[in-house]
Structure formats: C-alpha cells, structure tokens
Amino acid sequence: MKKTNSERIYALDALRAIMMLLGIVLHTAITYGIFDYEKFWSIKSPENHILFDLVVAFIHFFRMPVFFVVSGFFGALLFYKKGPKQMLMNRVKRILLPLLAGVLIIYPLTIFGFSYTTSVFTKAASPLENAWQSIANGKFLPFNLLHLWFLYFLILYSFLGWILANVFSRNTAFTISLKKIFTYILQNPWLRVGCLAILYFICLFWIGEPSLTTNNKWSIDLPIFTTYFLFFETGWVIFITKSLDNLKKYPKRQLGMATLLFLTFIFTPWKESIEMLYARELLSALFGALFIFGFIALFMTYFNTYSHRLSYIMDASYWVYIIHLPIVTFTPGLVDAFAIPVFFKFLISLSVTTISCFVTYHYLVRNTFIGKFLNGK
C-alpha cells in the first residue's frame, strides 16, 4: 500500500476542534440548568434558569455525533494514506496513551472539583476539607471515564475500523457494488440525510430513548456503543467514497431545518405513549442527521482555508478539552459567593475555565513534551 503524507483538511480539523470546545460550554451550562442531571452531573447551582437547559440540549444533540463522523473520516485517512500499521501506532499514541494518562491525572482533580462545589452549594462546612477527604477516602481511583469516554470509544472504534477495512480491502464484486451504493447515497443531499436518519432512528429505538445518551463507564453499553460507531463508520465511508467535496451543498438550509425541528422537538407537549416516543425518536434522528451534514457543509464552505488563529485553536483543543473538567467543576463553587445574576455566574465560570485552559496550553504544553505527546510533532 502506497504511503504518502496526508494533507491537512482545515475544515474538518476546525470542525473537530469546535465540537470539543463546545464541551466547555455544555459542562458550564449544565451546572446552572433547572433539570436534574444527577445521573451524569452531580453539581447543581441553587440559582438556575431553563435557558441553560436549552443550551445543554441543543449542543448535546449534535456535538458528539458530528465529532465521531469527523473522527471516522480521519481514521480512514490514516489507514489508507499511512497504512494499517502506522494507523494503529498513531491511534495508540494519540488516543490510548492520553486516555490512560488522563483518567489517572484528571479523574482525582475532577472529583475534588465536584466535591468542593457540591459542598458550597449545599452550604456544608469546610468545602475544601470535604473535597480533600473525597480524595483521601479513595475516590481518586478512575471508577469511570468522566468526559474522556470518547477516547475510550475512539480507540475501540479504531481497532474495529482497522479490522473491517482489512476484511473488505479486496476489490470483489460485493465490495465494488457496496462502494457504488454508498457513493450514490452520499452524492444525493437528501438521500444521505434520509438514510442516516433511518439508521439513527433504529439505534434510538434500540436504546429506547428519544435522544442519544453517553456512557462514561468502562463497561460497554452495546446500543449506545453501536450508535456512535454508526457515526464513526459514516465518516469512514465518506473518505473511501471520496465524497467529502459533495457534502458542501445547502449548509444554511440543513442547519436551519435542523434547528427548527429541534425546537419543535423541545417545545411540543408530547404525551406519554409508545407512539409519541417513536415519533420523538424519529424526529431526533432526522434533525440529528441534518445537523451532521449541515455542519460538515458549513465548515467545508467557509472554513476550509488556512487561518493562523483557527490553526492555533485546532492544536489547543485536545489539551483544552482534556483539562477543562476539573476547572469547570471547581469554578462555580468559587463564583457562588458573588451576589450577581446567574447569567453572570455562568459567564464568569465559562471565561475562567476557557482562559485557564488556553493559558496553560500556551505556556505549559504547546512547545513541550506534553504537546508532542498529545498532538505529535
């Protein structure tokens, strides 16, 4: 297999970076929402507003599906441009090792942040002491993956993609026909949206929920794992069919339709019935597919040229996302004492987290062994 240097695809690099950075907005907003997120997020500000729940829902519905489609594309690019062996070595270095380092270092810091802010919100005595005790009592061990679950999924998907690509590497009548079918689907804007929406609906039907959830445990939840693999493989197929340039059409139309359907999903007073659940799953799958292809089209149209500032953000995004959770869980506890509206508390928490992450990247990571460890040379 011929090995060549891969060209940087700025649009998808930028899209992947923005999706990661939106995690900071989501994880800041979730603290100030009205709804109970106890299953995934244990801190809840006594001052809250439903607008933050809308922000959380909006970002959640498209962020990780888009991210995994882009990741699948780059996984295929590595496999076919660098070769199967180099692809696996790259994934081990860039995904598996940061995952292991991250859960060992970030997990205890995040538990400290959760415990401190929870103590502040509940008016407990000695919040810092309580936070330290949560670490001293053994909670520093990585019992789950927190926000790094996506790296766990990515390394597993990389191996699965590697296996499938090797199995279907021969040009048989079946593989040639399959490639032609995928190419035809991806070249038709509304057909590709419809096909992905149908597959996504089947996955949501399997999960039994109207929206895609995350699984930050070490154990695999097969329906959720399969759904994200659908997105990863979608990106892989986009690469092998050379369909990326065909995805530029109708960015504003697709994103506008997706947003309208999302708002319909959120504000419709759905009745509690199995039929309404199916309707919500179908609607969720439809605007989910529109968001995926809409964002790809948007970035391919407007962000596919070199920008020094955007390139810097791309390089920083990996570190920023990995390190942000301890800060985003600790800062609301510090801000709580301020007698200011909840919207200002949100903005302060978001700003402090974002600035802290980028400053540490610039001075402690960018030109150090940590930067090479995360992003390569």
Tab-separated table of C-alpha atoms in Angstrom:
chain	number	residue	atom	x	y	z
A	1	MET	CA	0.000	0.000	0.000
A	2	LYS	CA	1.425	3.338	-1.035
A	3	LYS	CA	2.228	5.666	1.817
A	4	THR	CA	2.031	9.394	1.293
A	5	ASN	CA	1.934	12.435	3.517
A	6	SER	CA	-1.638	13.361	4.338
A	7	GLU	CA	-2.715	16.924	3.648
A	8	ARG	CA	-4.388	18.802	6.456
A	9	ILE	CA	-8.104	19.222	5.853
A	10	TYR	CA	-8.692	22.503	7.662
A	11	ALA	CA	-12.480	22.345	7.541
A	12	LEU	CA	-12.722	19.015	9.374
A	13	ASP	CA	-9.856	19.835	11.716
A	14	ALA	CA	-11.651	23.034	12.668
A	15	LEU	CA	-14.990	21.245	12.991
A	16	ARG	CA	-13.496	18.607	15.285
A	17	ALA	CA	-11.867	21.308	17.427
A	18	ILE	CA	-15.063	23.354	17.748
A	19	MET	CA	-17.067	20.290	18.750
A	20	MET	CA	-14.560	19.564	21.523
A	21	LEU	CA	-14.555	23.178	22.732
A	22	LEU	CA	-18.350	23.243	22.848
A	23	GLY	CA	-17.963	20.682	25.625
A	24	ILE	CA	-16.794	23.522	27.884
A	25	VAL	CA	-19.972	25.490	27.165
A	26	LEU	CA	-22.124	22.413	27.770
A	27	HIS	CA	-20.395	21.444	31.021
A	28	THR	CA	-20.605	25.016	32.307
A	29	ALA	CA	-24.275	25.406	31.406
A	30	ILE	CA	-25.346	22.091	32.897
A	31	THR	CA	-24.453	23.302	36.402
A	32	TYR	CA	-26.914	26.187	36.088
A	33	GLY	CA	-29.806	24.293	34.487
A	34	ILE	CA	-33.135	23.552	36.136
A	35	PHE	CA	-33.394	19.870	35.237
A	36	ASP	CA	-31.883	17.147	37.376
A	37	TYR	CA	-28.754	15.721	35.712
A	38	GLU	CA	-27.717	13.740	38.789
A	39	LYS	CA	-27.053	10.586	36.757
A	40	PHE	CA	-24.305	12.363	34.798
A	41	TRP	CA	-23.612	15.593	36.688
A	42	SER	CA	-23.777	15.796	40.470
A	43	ILE	CA	-23.398	19.566	40.990
A	44	LYS	CA	-26.446	21.817	40.668
A	45	SER	CA	-26.450	25.508	41.422
A	46	PRO	CA	-29.299	26.700	43.677
A	47	GLU	CA	-29.561	29.617	41.219
A	48	ASN	CA	-30.568	28.331	37.813
A	49	HIS	CA	-32.505	29.062	34.629
A	50	ILE	CA	-34.190	26.932	31.989
A	51	LEU	CA	-32.273	28.724	29.223
A	52	PHE	CA	-29.187	26.753	30.252
A	53	ASP	CA	-31.107	23.503	29.793
A	54	LEU	CA	-31.927	24.622	26.259
A	55	VAL	CA	-28.225	25.312	25.609
A	56	VAL	CA	-27.281	21.896	27.000
A	57	ALA	CA	-29.882	20.085	24.890
A	58	PHE	CA	-29.005	21.985	21.705
A	59	ILE	CA	-25.274	21.273	21.930
A	60	HIS	CA	-25.754	17.704	23.119
A	61	PHE	CA	-27.906	16.687	20.157
A	62	PHE	CA	-25.193	17.296	17.562
A	63	ARG	CA	-21.788	17.655	19.226
A	64	MET	CA	-20.591	14.080	19.652
A	65	PRO	CA	-22.316	12.655	16.535
A	66	VAL	CA	-20.512	15.292	14.437
A	67	PHE	CA	-17.266	14.633	16.291
A	68	PHE	CA	-17.380	10.891	15.633
A	69	VAL	CA	-18.171	11.357	11.938
A	70	VAL	CA	-15.082	13.561	11.603
A	71	SER	CA	-13.018	11.088	13.644
A	72	GLY	CA	-14.091	8.250	11.373
A	73	PHE	CA	-13.008	10.247	8.328
A	74	PHE	CA	-9.558	10.890	9.792
A	75	GLY	CA	-9.265	7.274	10.904
A	76	ALA	CA	-9.820	6.156	7.311
A	77	LEU	CA	-7.399	8.802	6.044
A	78	LEU	CA	-4.680	7.403	8.313
A	79	PHE	CA	-5.438	3.821	7.282
A	80	TYR	CA	-5.345	4.417	3.540
A	81	LYS	CA	-2.687	7.141	3.403
A	82	LYS	CA	-0.234	5.938	6.045
A	83	GLY	CA	-1.010	2.218	6.032
A	84	PRO	CA	-2.696	-0.129	8.544
A	85	LYS	CA	0.330	-0.461	10.830
A	86	GLN	CA	1.023	3.263	11.022
A	87	MET	CA	-2.658	3.920	11.595
A	88	LEU	CA	-2.730	1.666	14.660
A	89	MET	CA	0.521	3.100	16.023
A	90	ASN	CA	-0.830	6.620	15.609
A	91	ARG	CA	-4.087	5.769	17.377
A	92	VAL	CA	-2.230	4.179	20.285
A	93	LYS	CA	-0.003	7.244	20.680
A	94	ARG	CA	-2.658	9.921	20.136
A	95	ILE	CA	-5.668	8.232	21.789
A	96	LEU	CA	-4.854	5.279	24.056
A	97	LEU	CA	-1.894	6.802	25.915
A	98	PRO	CA	-3.628	10.182	26.508
A	99	LEU	CA	-6.686	8.256	27.724
A	100	LEU	CA	-4.667	6.311	30.291
A	101	ALA	CA	-2.760	9.397	31.422
A	102	GLY	CA	-5.943	11.445	31.507
A	103	VAL	CA	-8.028	9.131	33.676
A	104	LEU	CA	-5.181	8.770	36.183
A	105	ILE	CA	-4.485	12.505	36.478
A	106	ILE	CA	-7.736	14.267	35.582
A	107	TYR	CA	-10.119	11.959	37.437
A	108	PRO	CA	-8.978	12.795	41.016
A	109	LEU	CA	-8.802	16.517	40.210
A	110	THR	CA	-12.355	16.403	38.856
A	111	ILE	CA	-13.649	14.504	41.878
A	112	PHE	CA	-12.054	17.229	44.013
A	113	GLY	CA	-13.891	19.889	41.976
A	114	PHE	CA	-17.241	18.100	42.163
A	115	SER	CA	-16.927	17.596	45.926
A	116	TYR	CA	-15.875	21.191	46.606
A	117	THR	CA	-18.671	22.818	44.592
A	118	THR	CA	-21.291	20.407	45.940
A	119	SER	CA	-20.240	21.349	49.479
A	120	VAL	CA	-20.501	25.052	48.631
A	121	PHE	CA	-23.935	24.705	47.034
A	122	THR	CA	-25.274	22.706	49.984
A	123	LYS	CA	-23.769	25.163	52.491
A	124	ALA	CA	-21.656	22.453	54.071
A	125	ALA	CA	-18.866	23.419	56.439
A	126	SER	CA	-15.250	23.360	55.179
A	127	PRO	CA	-15.792	22.705	51.452
A	128	LEU	CA	-12.055	22.398	50.758
A	129	GLU	CA	-11.642	19.880	53.563
A	130	ASN	CA	-14.590	17.879	52.254
A	131	ALA	CA	-13.067	17.914	48.795
A	132	TRP	CA	-9.745	16.675	50.122
A	133	GLN	CA	-11.464	13.942	52.122
A	134	SER	CA	-13.170	12.701	48.965
A	135	ILE	CA	-9.709	12.080	47.552
A	136	ALA	CA	-8.236	10.701	50.761
A	137	ASN	CA	-11.124	8.220	51.067
A	138	GLY	CA	-10.171	6.517	47.805
A	139	LYS	CA	-12.377	8.303	45.283
A	140	PHE	CA	-9.274	9.264	43.306
A	141	LEU	CA	-9.377	5.897	41.527
A	142	PRO	CA	-10.845	6.134	37.987
A	143	PHE	CA	-14.097	4.247	38.577
A	144	ASN	CA	-15.445	5.723	35.363
A	145	LEU	CA	-14.139	7.696	32.406
A	146	LEU	CA	-15.862	11.027	33.036
A	147	HIS	CA	-15.585	13.203	29.896
A	148	LEU	CA	-12.825	11.010	28.438
A	149	TRP	CA	-15.265	8.260	27.456
A	150	PHE	CA	-14.979	9.449	23.855
A	151	LEU	CA	-11.297	8.446	23.800
A	152	TYR	CA	-12.230	5.000	25.081
A	153	PHE	CA	-14.777	4.648	22.290
A	154	LEU	CA	-12.373	6.052	19.704
A	155	ILE	CA	-9.590	3.570	20.403
A	156	LEU	CA	-12.076	0.684	20.213
A	157	TYR	CA	-13.569	2.075	17.002
A	158	SER	CA	-10.092	2.445	15.541
A	159	PHE	CA	-9.431	-1.242	16.067
A	160	LEU	CA	-12.871	-2.179	14.713
A	161	GLY	CA	-12.398	0.070	11.705
A	162	TRP	CA	-8.966	-1.425	11.117
A	163	ILE	CA	-10.424	-4.949	11.175
A	164	LEU	CA	-13.322	-4.107	8.852
A	165	ALA	CA	-11.058	-2.234	6.432
A	166	ASN	CA	-8.747	-5.230	6.201
A	167	VAL	CA	-11.647	-7.623	5.709
A	168	PHE	CA	-13.132	-5.509	2.900
A	169	SER	CA	-9.808	-4.415	1.389
A	170	ARG	CA	-10.087	-6.709	-1.632
A	171	ASN	CA	-11.910	-5.460	-4.728
A	172	THR	CA	-14.570	-8.134	-5.008
A	173	ALA	CA	-17.881	-7.785	-6.791
A	174	PHE	CA	-19.539	-7.292	-3.408
A	175	THR	CA	-17.178	-4.549	-2.167
A	176	ILE	CA	-17.273	-2.730	-5.517
A	177	SER	CA	-21.080	-2.771	-5.552
A	178	LEU	CA	-21.226	-1.667	-1.911
A	179	LYS	CA	-18.904	1.257	-2.621
A	180	LYS	CA	-21.027	2.303	-5.586
A	181	ILE	CA	-24.175	2.249	-3.445
A	182	PHE	CA	-22.537	4.332	-0.690
A	183	THR	CA	-21.188	6.769	-3.260
A	184	TYR	CA	-24.594	7.211	-4.869
A	185	ILE	CA	-26.237	7.818	-1.489
A	186	LEU	CA	-23.629	10.338	-0.346
A	187	GLN	CA	-23.796	12.272	-3.614
A	188	ASN	CA	-27.510	12.943	-3.120
A	189	PRO	CA	-28.010	15.560	-0.360
A	190	TRP	CA	-31.454	14.481	0.800
A	191	LEU	CA	-30.941	10.767	0.238
A	192	ARG	CA	-27.894	10.719	2.525
A	193	VAL	CA	-29.811	12.632	5.206
A	194	GLY	CA	-32.715	10.213	4.936
A	195	CYS	CA	-30.566	7.063	5.029
A	196	LEU	CA	-28.551	8.228	8.055
A	197	ALA	CA	-31.751	9.326	9.801
A	198	ILE	CA	-33.299	5.862	9.306
A	199	LEU	CA	-30.225	4.096	10.704
A	200	TYR	CA	-30.057	6.581	13.573
A	201	PHE	CA	-33.759	6.028	14.337
A	202	ILE	CA	-33.176	2.254	14.515
A	203	CYS	CA	-30.392	2.882	17.041
A	204	LEU	CA	-32.567	5.192	19.155
A	205	PHE	CA	-35.357	2.610	19.008
A	206	TRP	CA	-32.846	0.048	20.326
A	207	ILE	CA	-31.718	2.403	23.084
A	208	GLY	CA	-35.330	3.187	23.953
A	209	GLU	CA	-34.755	6.923	24.354
A	210	PRO	CA	-35.647	9.929	22.183
A	211	SER	CA	-32.120	11.291	22.451
A	212	LEU	CA	-28.644	9.806	22.390
A	213	THR	CA	-27.069	9.439	25.800
A	214	THR	CA	-23.442	8.920	26.766
A	215	ASN	CA	-21.834	6.055	28.622
A	216	ASN	CA	-18.825	7.046	30.722
A	217	LYS	CA	-18.392	3.606	32.290
A	218	TRP	CA	-15.649	1.117	31.464
A	219	SER	CA	-18.315	-1.459	30.657
A	220	ILE	CA	-19.830	-1.244	27.177
A	221	ASP	CA	-23.494	-0.362	26.691
A	222	LEU	CA	-23.977	-2.075	23.310
A	223	PRO	CA	-26.823	0.106	21.882
A	224	ILE	CA	-25.003	3.352	22.727
A	225	PHE	CA	-21.665	1.956	21.550
A	226	THR	CA	-23.225	0.836	18.259
A	227	THR	CA	-24.865	4.210	17.661
A	228	TYR	CA	-21.622	6.155	17.959
A	229	PHE	CA	-19.946	3.523	15.776
A	230	LEU	CA	-22.578	4.280	13.125
A	231	PHE	CA	-21.342	7.882	13.076
A	232	PHE	CA	-17.695	6.810	13.054
A	233	GLU	CA	-18.310	4.482	10.106
A	234	THR	CA	-20.222	7.224	8.301
A	235	GLY	CA	-17.073	9.329	8.378
A	236	TRP	CA	-15.004	6.354	7.242
A	237	VAL	CA	-17.318	5.755	4.271
A	238	ILE	CA	-17.222	9.449	3.341
A	239	PHE	CA	-13.450	9.092	2.954
A	240	ILE	CA	-13.321	5.838	0.994
A	241	THR	CA	-16.016	7.030	-1.424
A	242	LYS	CA	-14.205	10.379	-1.900
A	243	SER	CA	-17.477	12.126	-1.122
A	244	LEU	CA	-16.272	14.976	1.075
A	245	ASP	CA	-16.446	17.645	-1.638
A	246	ASN	CA	-20.007	16.548	-2.410
A	247	LEU	CA	-21.123	17.452	1.117
A	248	LYS	CA	-20.773	21.224	0.637
A	249	LYS	CA	-24.338	21.820	-0.518
A	250	TYR	CA	-27.048	23.583	1.492
A	251	PRO	CA	-25.233	24.301	4.801
A	252	LYS	CA	-27.630	27.031	5.943
A	253	ARG	CA	-30.712	25.190	4.722
A	254	GLN	CA	-29.781	21.975	6.526
A	255	LEU	CA	-28.811	23.717	9.764
A	256	GLY	CA	-31.922	25.900	9.614
A	257	MET	CA	-34.184	22.874	9.163
A	258	ALA	CA	-32.337	21.004	11.914
A	259	THR	CA	-32.743	23.893	14.352
A	260	LEU	CA	-36.448	24.270	13.540
A	261	LEU	CA	-37.057	20.547	14.066
A	262	PHE	CA	-35.027	20.649	17.287
A	263	LEU	CA	-37.176	23.474	18.667
A	264	THR	CA	-40.299	21.544	17.640
A	265	PHE	CA	-38.930	18.523	19.495
A	266	ILE	CA	-38.224	20.582	22.627
A	267	PHE	CA	-41.378	22.693	22.856
A	268	THR	CA	-44.044	20.242	21.670
A	269	PRO	CA	-46.105	18.964	24.652
A	270	TRP	CA	-45.586	15.271	23.896
A	271	LYS	CA	-47.976	12.808	25.524
A	272	GLU	CA	-46.595	9.833	27.409
A	273	SER	CA	-47.226	6.974	24.986
A	274	ILE	CA	-45.195	4.482	22.986
A	275	GLU	CA	-46.359	6.118	19.740
A	276	MET	CA	-45.129	9.531	20.885
A	277	LEU	CA	-41.805	8.002	21.912
A	278	TYR	CA	-41.350	6.599	18.411
A	279	ALA	CA	-42.283	9.988	16.929
A	280	ARG	CA	-39.727	11.749	19.114
A	281	GLU	CA	-37.056	9.199	18.211
A	282	LEU	CA	-37.763	9.684	14.510
A	283	LEU	CA	-37.711	13.467	14.797
A	284	SER	CA	-34.497	13.355	16.830
A	285	ALA	CA	-32.851	11.127	14.241
A	286	LEU	CA	-33.922	13.405	11.406
A	287	PHE	CA	-32.599	16.658	12.809
A	288	GLY	CA	-29.539	14.804	14.087
A	289	ALA	CA	-28.661	13.753	10.530
A	290	LEU	CA	-29.349	17.291	9.285
A	291	PHE	CA	-27.036	18.729	11.917
A	292	ILE	CA	-24.239	16.327	10.936
A	293	PHE	CA	-24.296	17.063	7.222
A	294	GLY	CA	-25.164	20.715	7.824
A	295	PHE	CA	-22.101	21.361	9.968
A	296	ILE	CA	-19.834	19.491	7.548
A	297	ALA	CA	-21.222	21.592	4.687
A	298	LEU	CA	-20.829	24.802	6.699
A	299	PHE	CA	-17.187	24.185	7.557
A	300	MET	CA	-16.302	22.853	4.105
A	301	THR	CA	-17.765	26.028	2.600
A	302	TYR	CA	-16.461	28.699	4.972
A	303	PHE	CA	-13.561	27.261	6.986
A	304	ASN	CA	-11.509	25.173	4.564
A	305	THR	CA	-8.568	27.572	4.221
A	306	TYR	CA	-5.627	28.208	6.498
A	307	SER	CA	-6.138	30.618	9.382
A	308	HIS	CA	-3.363	31.194	11.903
A	309	ARG	CA	-5.807	31.842	14.731
A	310	LEU	CA	-8.031	28.880	13.901
A	311	SER	CA	-4.988	26.636	13.449
A	312	TYR	CA	-3.850	27.583	16.951
A	313	ILE	CA	-7.302	26.716	18.329
A	314	MET	CA	-7.213	23.359	16.494
A	315	ASP	CA	-3.877	22.491	18.082
A	316	ALA	CA	-5.004	23.621	21.542
A	317	SER	CA	-8.432	21.969	21.544
A	318	TYR	CA	-7.259	18.498	22.567
A	319	TRP	CA	-5.483	19.751	25.685
A	320	VAL	CA	-8.225	22.258	26.472
A	321	TYR	CA	-10.927	19.594	26.428
A	322	ILE	CA	-8.962	17.056	28.454
A	323	ILE	CA	-8.010	19.526	31.195
A	324	HIS	CA	-11.197	21.611	31.424
A	325	LEU	CA	-13.363	19.391	33.640
A	326	PRO	CA	-11.547	19.939	36.975
A	327	ILE	CA	-11.727	23.701	36.376
A	328	VAL	CA	-15.324	23.768	35.186
A	329	THR	CA	-16.450	21.798	38.259
A	330	PHE	CA	-14.401	23.838	40.770
A	331	THR	CA	-15.086	27.378	39.489
A	332	PRO	CA	-18.869	27.508	40.166
A	333	GLY	CA	-18.084	26.924	43.843
A	334	LEU	CA	-15.808	29.971	43.845
A	335	VAL	CA	-18.342	32.110	41.978
A	336	ASP	CA	-21.264	31.144	44.213
A	337	ALA	CA	-20.431	33.764	46.852
A	338	PHE	CA	-20.922	36.615	44.385
A	339	ALA	CA	-24.295	38.368	44.687
A	340	ILE	CA	-24.804	38.613	40.930
A	341	PRO	CA	-27.377	37.196	38.465
A	342	VAL	CA	-26.959	33.569	37.430
A	343	PHE	CA	-26.137	34.562	33.837
A	344	PHE	CA	-23.066	36.458	35.036
A	345	LYS	CA	-22.031	33.478	37.144
A	346	PHE	CA	-22.253	31.308	34.054
A	347	LEU	CA	-20.169	33.762	32.012
A	348	ILE	CA	-17.521	34.036	34.729
A	349	SER	CA	-17.287	30.256	35.101
A	350	LEU	CA	-17.062	29.817	31.331
A	351	SER	CA	-14.462	32.580	30.958
A	352	VAL	CA	-12.276	31.408	33.834
A	353	THR	CA	-12.305	27.834	32.535
A	354	THR	CA	-11.584	28.792	28.925
A	355	ILE	CA	-8.833	31.288	29.737
A	356	SER	CA	-7.173	28.919	32.226
A	357	CYS	CA	-7.139	26.092	29.696
A	358	PHE	CA	-5.669	28.188	26.876
A	359	VAL	CA	-3.091	29.866	29.114
A	360	THR	CA	-1.853	26.508	30.401
A	361	TYR	CA	-1.730	25.239	26.833
A	362	HIS	CA	0.302	28.213	25.606
A	363	TYR	CA	2.854	28.265	28.415
A	364	LEU	CA	2.971	24.678	29.694
A	365	VAL	CA	2.001	22.482	26.743
A	366	ARG	CA	2.422	23.996	23.271
A	367	ASN	CA	6.199	23.693	22.868
A	368	THR	CA	6.798	20.958	25.434
A	369	PHE	CA	6.834	17.174	25.510
A	370	ILE	CA	3.153	17.280	26.583
A	371	GLY	CA	2.204	18.977	23.323
A	372	LYS	CA	4.131	16.359	21.324
A	373	PHE	CA	2.556	13.627	23.427
A	374	LEU	CA	-0.951	14.847	22.551
A	375	ASN	CA	-0.600	16.174	19.014
A	376	GLY	CA	2.633	14.722	17.689
A	377	LYS	CA	5.267	16.903	16.066
